[in-house]
N, CA, C and O atoms as a MOPAC input file, in Angstrom:
PM7 MOZYME 1SCF
protein

 N     86.16600 1    63.52100 1    35.65800 1
 C     85.28700 1    64.36200 1    34.85700 1
 C     85.90300 1    65.74900 1    34.71400 1
 O     86.42500 1    66.31100 1    35.67700 1
 N     85.83900 1    66.27500 1    33.54400 1
 C     86.40500 1    67.57800 1    33.24300 1
 C     85.39300 1    68.66300 1    33.55100 1
 O     84.24900 1    68.59200 1    33.10200 1
 N     85.80200 1    69.66100 1    34.31000 1
 C     84.92500 1    70.79300 1    34.60500 1
 C     85.33300 1    71.94400 1    33.70500 1
 O     86.46900 1    72.41300 1    33.76700 1
 N     84.40600 1    72.40000 1    32.86700 1
 C     84.73100 1    73.43000 1    31.89100 1
 C     84.98100 1    74.79000 1    32.53700 1
 O     85.97000 1    75.44300 1    32.20600 1
 N     84.13500 1    75.22500 1    33.42500 1
 C     84.25500 1    76.53900 1    34.05500 1
 C     84.50700 1    76.34400 1    35.54300 1
 O     83.61600 1    76.56400 1    36.36400 1
 N     85.71100 1    75.93600 1    35.88400 1
 C     86.04200 1    75.56300 1    37.26300 1
 C     86.00400 1    76.73400 1    38.24000 1
 O     85.81400 1    76.51900 1    39.43800 1
 N     86.17800 1    77.95500 1    37.76800 1
 C     86.17100 1    79.10400 1    38.67000 1
 C     84.76900 1    79.68500 1    38.87100 1
 O     84.56000 1    80.49300 1    39.77600 1
 N     83.82700 1    79.28900 1    38.04900 1
 C     82.47400 1    79.82000 1    38.11100 1
 C     81.69300 1    79.16000 1    39.23500 1
 O     81.55400 1    77.93800 1    39.28100 1
 N     81.18500 1    79.99000 1    40.14300 1
 C     80.44000 1    79.49900 1    41.31200 1
 C     78.98900 1    79.95500 1    41.21600 1
 O     78.71200 1    80.97800 1    40.59000 1
 N     78.05300 1    79.21700 1    41.82300 1
 C     76.64000 1    79.60000 1    41.75700 1
 C     76.37100 1    80.98100 1    42.34900 1
 O     75.48400 1    81.68700 1    41.86900 1
 N     77.11400 1    81.38400 1    43.37800 1
 C     76.87900 1    82.70400 1    43.97200 1
 C     77.30300 1    83.84700 1    43.05000 1
 O     76.95800 1    84.99700 1    43.32100 1
 N     78.03500 1    83.57200 1    41.97300 1
 C     78.35200 1    84.61900 1    40.99700 1
 C     77.16100 1    84.89100 1    40.08400 1
 O     77.08700 1    85.94600 1    39.45400 1
 N     76.24600 1    83.95500 1    40.01400 1
 C     75.06800 1    84.11100 1    39.14800 1
 C     73.87300 1    84.68600 1    39.90900 1
 O     73.04600 1    85.38900 1    39.32900 1
 N     73.78200 1    84.39200 1    41.18200 1
 C     72.66900 1    84.84600 1    42.01500 1
 C     73.18600 1    85.87100 1    43.01100 1
 O     73.46100 1    85.52700 1    44.16100 1
 N     73.32400 1    87.11300 1    42.59600 1
 C     73.89700 1    88.14900 1    43.44900 1
 C     72.80400 1    88.96800 1    44.12900 1
 O     71.70400 1    89.12400 1    43.60000 1
 N     73.12400 1    89.47800 1    45.29500 1
 C     72.17200 1    90.28300 1    46.06100 1
 C     72.89900 1    91.47000 1    46.66200 1
 O     74.08200 1    91.38800 1    46.99300 1
 N     72.18500 1    92.56500 1    46.79900 1
 C     72.70900 1    93.73900 1    47.48100 1
 C     73.99500 1    94.28900 1    46.87400 1
 O     74.10200 1    94.48200 1    45.66300 1
 N     74.96700 1    94.53700 1    47.74900 1
 C     76.24600 1    95.13900 1    47.32700 1
 C     77.10800 1    94.19700 1    46.49300 1
 O     78.08300 1    94.63500 1    45.88200 1
 N     76.76500 1    92.91000 1    46.45900 1
 C     77.53400 1    91.96800 1    45.63700 1
 C     77.45600 1    92.30800 1    44.15000 1
 O     78.30800 1    91.89500 1    43.36400 1
 N     76.42400 1    93.06600 1    43.77400 1
 C     76.25600 1    93.45700 1    42.36500 1
 C     77.36200 1    94.40700 1    41.89800 1
 O     77.57500 1    94.56100 1    40.69500 1
 N     78.06000 1    95.04000 1    42.83300 1
 C     79.08500 1    96.01800 1    42.48300 1
 C     80.47700 1    95.42800 1    42.39600 1
 O     81.41900 1    96.14100 1    42.05100 1
 N     80.63400 1    94.17100 1    42.69300 1
 C     81.95100 1    93.53900 1    42.67700 1
 C     82.36900 1    93.21200 1    41.24000 1
 O     81.59600 1    92.63900 1    40.47200 1
 N     83.57900 1    93.57700 1    40.89800 1
 C     84.08200 1    93.37700 1    39.54800 1
 C     84.67600 1    91.98200 1    39.36000 1
 O     84.54500 1    91.40300 1    38.28100 1
 N     85.31300 1    91.44100 1    40.36800 1
 C     85.99400 1    90.14500 1    40.23100 1
 C     85.04300 1    89.01800 1    39.79600 1
 O     85.39900 1    88.25800 1    38.89500 1
 N     83.84700 1    88.87700 1    40.39500 1
 C     82.95300 1    87.83500 1    39.91100 1
 C     82.49100 1    88.08300 1    38.47500 1
 O     82.31200 1    87.13400 1    37.71100 1
 N     82.30100 1    89.33600 1    38.10700 1
 C     81.91100 1    89.64500 1    36.72000 1
 C     83.01400 1    89.26700 1    35.75800 1
 O     82.74300 1    88.75400 1    34.67200 1
 N     84.25200 1    89.51300 1    36.13800 1
 C     85.40300 1    89.15200 1    35.29000 1
 C     85.46400 1    87.64600 1    35.09300 1
 O     85.75400 1    87.17300 1    33.99500 1
 N     85.19200 1    86.89500 1    36.14800 1
 C     85.18300 1    85.43100 1    36.03800 1
 C     84.02000 1    84.96200 1    35.18300 1
 O     84.17200 1    84.06500 1    34.35400 1
 N     82.84500 1    85.57700 1    35.38800 1
 C     81.66400 1    85.18000 1    34.63500 1
 C     81.84500 1    85.43800 1    33.13800 1
 O     81.54100 1    84.57800 1    32.31100 1
 N     82.34000 1    86.62700 1    32.80000 1
 C     82.51900 1    87.00200 1    31.39800 1
 C     83.93800 1    86.69000 1    30.92100 1
 O     84.57500 1    87.54000 1    30.29800 1
 N     84.42700 1    85.52100 1    31.19500 1
 C     85.77600 1    85.14300 1    30.79400 1
 C     85.78600 1    84.33900 1    29.50300 1
 O     84.74900 1    83.86500 1    29.03800 1
 N     86.95500 1    84.19600 1    28.94400 1
 C     87.13000 1    83.39600 1    27.71800 1
 C     86.77500 1    81.92900 1    27.99900 1
 O     86.24900 1    81.23400 1    27.13000 1
 N     87.07000 1    81.46700 1    29.22100 1
 C     86.75100 1    80.08900 1    29.58900 1
 C     85.23700 1    79.85800 1    29.56300 1
 O     84.76900 1    78.83800 1    29.05800 1
 N     84.47900 1    80.80800 1    30.10700 1
 C     83.02500 1    80.69400 1    30.07500 1
 C     82.51400 1    80.75900 1    28.65200 1
 O     81.58600 1    80.03200 1    28.29600 1
 N     83.10200 1    81.61800 1    27.83000 1
 C     82.69200 1    81.71500 1    26.42900 1
 C     82.92200 1    80.38000 1    25.70300 1
 O     82.07400 1    79.93700 1    24.92800 1
 N     84.04200 1    79.76300 1    25.95500 1
 C     84.31300 1    78.45800 1    25.31400 1
 C     83.36100 1    77.39400 1    25.84000 1
 O     82.94400 1    76.51600 1    25.08400 1
 N     83.00900 1    77.45500 1    27.12400 1
 C     82.06300 1    76.51600 1    27.70300 1
 C     80.68000 1    76.66000 1    27.08700 1
 O     80.01600 1    75.66200 1    26.80500 1
 N     80.24000 1    77.90300 1    26.87600 1
 C     78.94900 1    78.14600 1    26.23900 1
 C     78.96100 1    77.59800 1    24.82000 1
 O     77.99200 1    76.97900 1    24.38100 1
 N     80.02700 1    77.82000 1    24.12200 1
 C     80.12000 1    77.32700 1    22.74800 1
 C     80.12200 1    75.79700 1    22.71300 1
 O     79.47000 1    75.18900 1    21.86400 1
 N     80.84500 1    75.19300 1    23.62200 1
 C     80.95500 1    73.73400 1    23.64300 1
 C     79.64400 1    73.05800 1    24.08600 1
 O     79.19600 1    72.09300 1    23.46700 1
 N     79.04100 1    73.57800 1    25.16200 1
 C     77.84400 1    72.93400 1    25.71700 1
 C     76.56400 1    73.30700 1    24.99000 1
 O     75.72500 1    72.44300 1    24.73900 1
 N     76.39800 1    74.58300 1    24.64700 1
 C     75.15000 1    75.05200 1    24.05700 1
 C     75.24600 1    75.26100 1    22.54300 1
 O     74.22800 1    75.29800 1    21.85300 1
 N     76.46900 1    75.39600 1    22.03100 1
 C     76.64300 1    75.66600 1    20.64300 1
 C     76.15100 1    77.03900 1    20.21500 1
 O     75.83100 1    77.26100 1    19.04800 1
 N     76.09400 1    77.95800 1    21.17700 1
 C     75.57100 1    79.29700 1    20.91000 1
 C     76.74700 1    80.22300 1    20.56600 1
 O     77.41000 1    80.74800 1    21.46000 1
 N     76.99300 1    80.41500 1    19.29200 1
 C     78.12600 1    81.21300 1    18.81700 1
 C     77.99100 1    82.67400 1    19.21100 1
 O     78.97800 1    83.29400 1    19.60500 1
 N     76.78000 1    83.24800 1    19.11300 1
 C     76.58500 1    84.66300 1    19.41800 1
 C     76.84700 1    84.94600 1    20.88700 1
 O     77.51200 1    85.92900 1    21.21500 1
 N     76.33900 1    84.10600 1    21.77400 1
 C     76.57800 1    84.31300 1    23.21500 1
 C     78.07100 1    84.13700 1    23.52700 1
 O     78.63000 1    84.88200 1    24.33200 1
 N     78.69800 1    83.17300 1    22.90400 1
 C     80.12400 1    82.93400 1    23.10000 1
 C     80.93100 1    84.14500 1    22.64000 1
 O     81.85000 1    84.57900 1    23.33600 1
 N     80.59600 1    84.68600 1    21.48500 1
 C     81.28000 1    85.87000 1    20.96800 1
 C     81.09200 1    87.06900 1    21.89900 1
 O     82.02600 1    87.84100 1    22.11600 1
 N     79.87900 1    87.22500 1    22.45200 1
 C     79.62700 1    88.32200 1    23.37100 1
 C     80.48000 1    88.21000 1    24.63800 1
 O     81.04400 1    89.20400 1    25.09600 1
 N     80.57500 1    87.00300 1    25.20300 1
 C     81.38200 1    86.78600 1    26.39200 1
 C     82.85400 1    87.05000 1    26.10500 1
 O     83.55300 1    87.60500 1    26.95300 1
 N     83.33500 1    86.66700 1    24.93400 1
 C     84.72200 1    86.94100 1    24.57000 1
 C     84.95600 1    88.42300 1    24.35200 1
 O     86.03700 1    88.92500 1    24.65800 1
 N     83.95900 1    89.14000 1    23.82700 1
 C     84.05700 1    90.58600 1    23.64300 1
 C     84.18000 1    91.28500 1    24.99500 1
 O     85.01100 1    92.18000 1    25.15800 1
 N     83.37600 1    90.89000 1    25.94500 1
 C     83.43800 1    91.48500 1    27.29700 1
 C     84.78700 1    91.15300 1    27.94500 1
 O     85.37600 1    92.00700 1    28.60800 1
 N     85.27700 1    89.93300 1    27.76100 1
 C     86.58600 1    89.54800 1    28.30100 1
 C     87.68600 1    90.42400 1    27.70000 1
 O     88.58000 1    90.87100 1    28.41900 1
 N     87.62900 1    90.66900 1    26.40600 1
 C     88.62600 1    91.53700 1    25.75200 1
 C     88.51400 1    92.96900 1    26.26700 1
 O     89.52600 1    93.64600 1    26.44700 1
 N     87.27300 1    93.43600 1    26.50700 1
 C     87.06700 1    94.77400 1    27.04600 1
 C     87.72400 1    94.90500 1    28.41500 1
 O     88.40800 1    95.89300 1    28.68000 1
 N     87.52200 1    93.91400 1    29.29000 1
 C     88.16900 1    93.92700 1    30.61000 1
 C     89.69800 1    93.98500 1    30.44900 1
 O     90.36900 1    94.74200 1    31.15200 1
 N     90.23500 1    93.19600 1    29.53600 1
 C     91.68200 1    93.18100 1    29.33900 1
 C     92.19900 1    94.54500 1    28.86900 1
 O     93.22800 1    95.02100 1    29.34800 1
 N     91.48900 1    95.16100 1    27.94300 1
 C     91.88600 1    96.47000 1    27.43000 1
 C     91.81900 1    97.53200 1    28.51900 1
 O     92.74100 1    98.33200 1    28.67600 1
 N     90.72200 1    97.53200 1    29.26800 1
 C     90.55700 1    98.55400 1    30.29900 1
 C     91.53500 1    98.38100 1    31.45700 1
 O     91.82200 1    99.35000 1    32.16000 1
 N     92.05300 1    97.17000 1    31.67100 1
 C     92.99900 1    96.92800 1    32.75200 1
 C     94.45400 1    97.06100 1    32.29900 1
 O     95.36400 1    96.93100 1    33.11800 1
 N     94.68500 1    97.31200 1    31.03000 1
 C     96.05800 1    97.42600 1    30.54900 1
 C     96.65300 1    98.77000 1    30.97600 1
 O     95.93800 1    99.75400 1    31.16300 1
 N     97.96100 1    98.78100 1    31.12300 1
 C     98.64500 1   100.01300 1    31.52500 1
 C     99.48800 1   100.60200 1    30.41000 1
 O     99.90900 1   101.75600 1    30.48400 1
 N     99.73300 1    99.80900 1    29.37800 1
 C    100.56100 1   100.27800 1    28.26700 1
 C     99.74000 1   100.21400 1    26.97500 1
 O     98.94100 1    99.29600 1    26.79100 1
 N     99.93700 1   101.18300 1    26.08500 1
 C     99.22600 1   101.12100 1    24.80100 1
 C     99.78500 1    99.98200 1    23.94200 1
 O    100.95500 1    99.61000 1    24.04000 1
 N     98.91700 1    99.45900 1    23.11600 1
 C     99.32200 1    98.39600 1    22.20100 1
 C    100.29300 1    98.96700 1    21.17100 1
 O    100.01800 1   100.02300 1    20.60100 1
 N    101.43300 1    98.29400 1    20.91300 1
 C    102.43300 1    98.86100 1    19.99600 1
 C    101.98600 1    98.91500 1    18.54200 1
 O    102.73900 1    99.37000 1    17.68100 1

């Protein structure tokens, strides 16, 4: 069986206390893989686009060189 979002864990969705401040689970949650999974399973284009937008934002903010 193919797992669409293999890195996504239930504890990334149900956070408590200081776990809300961790960036790594948010990066995994708002990834391109999750966006494609939402599009494939739910057919929700707007949600998929939003997740891809957040993924692109993370990539831009983590870059060290300007785009040529």
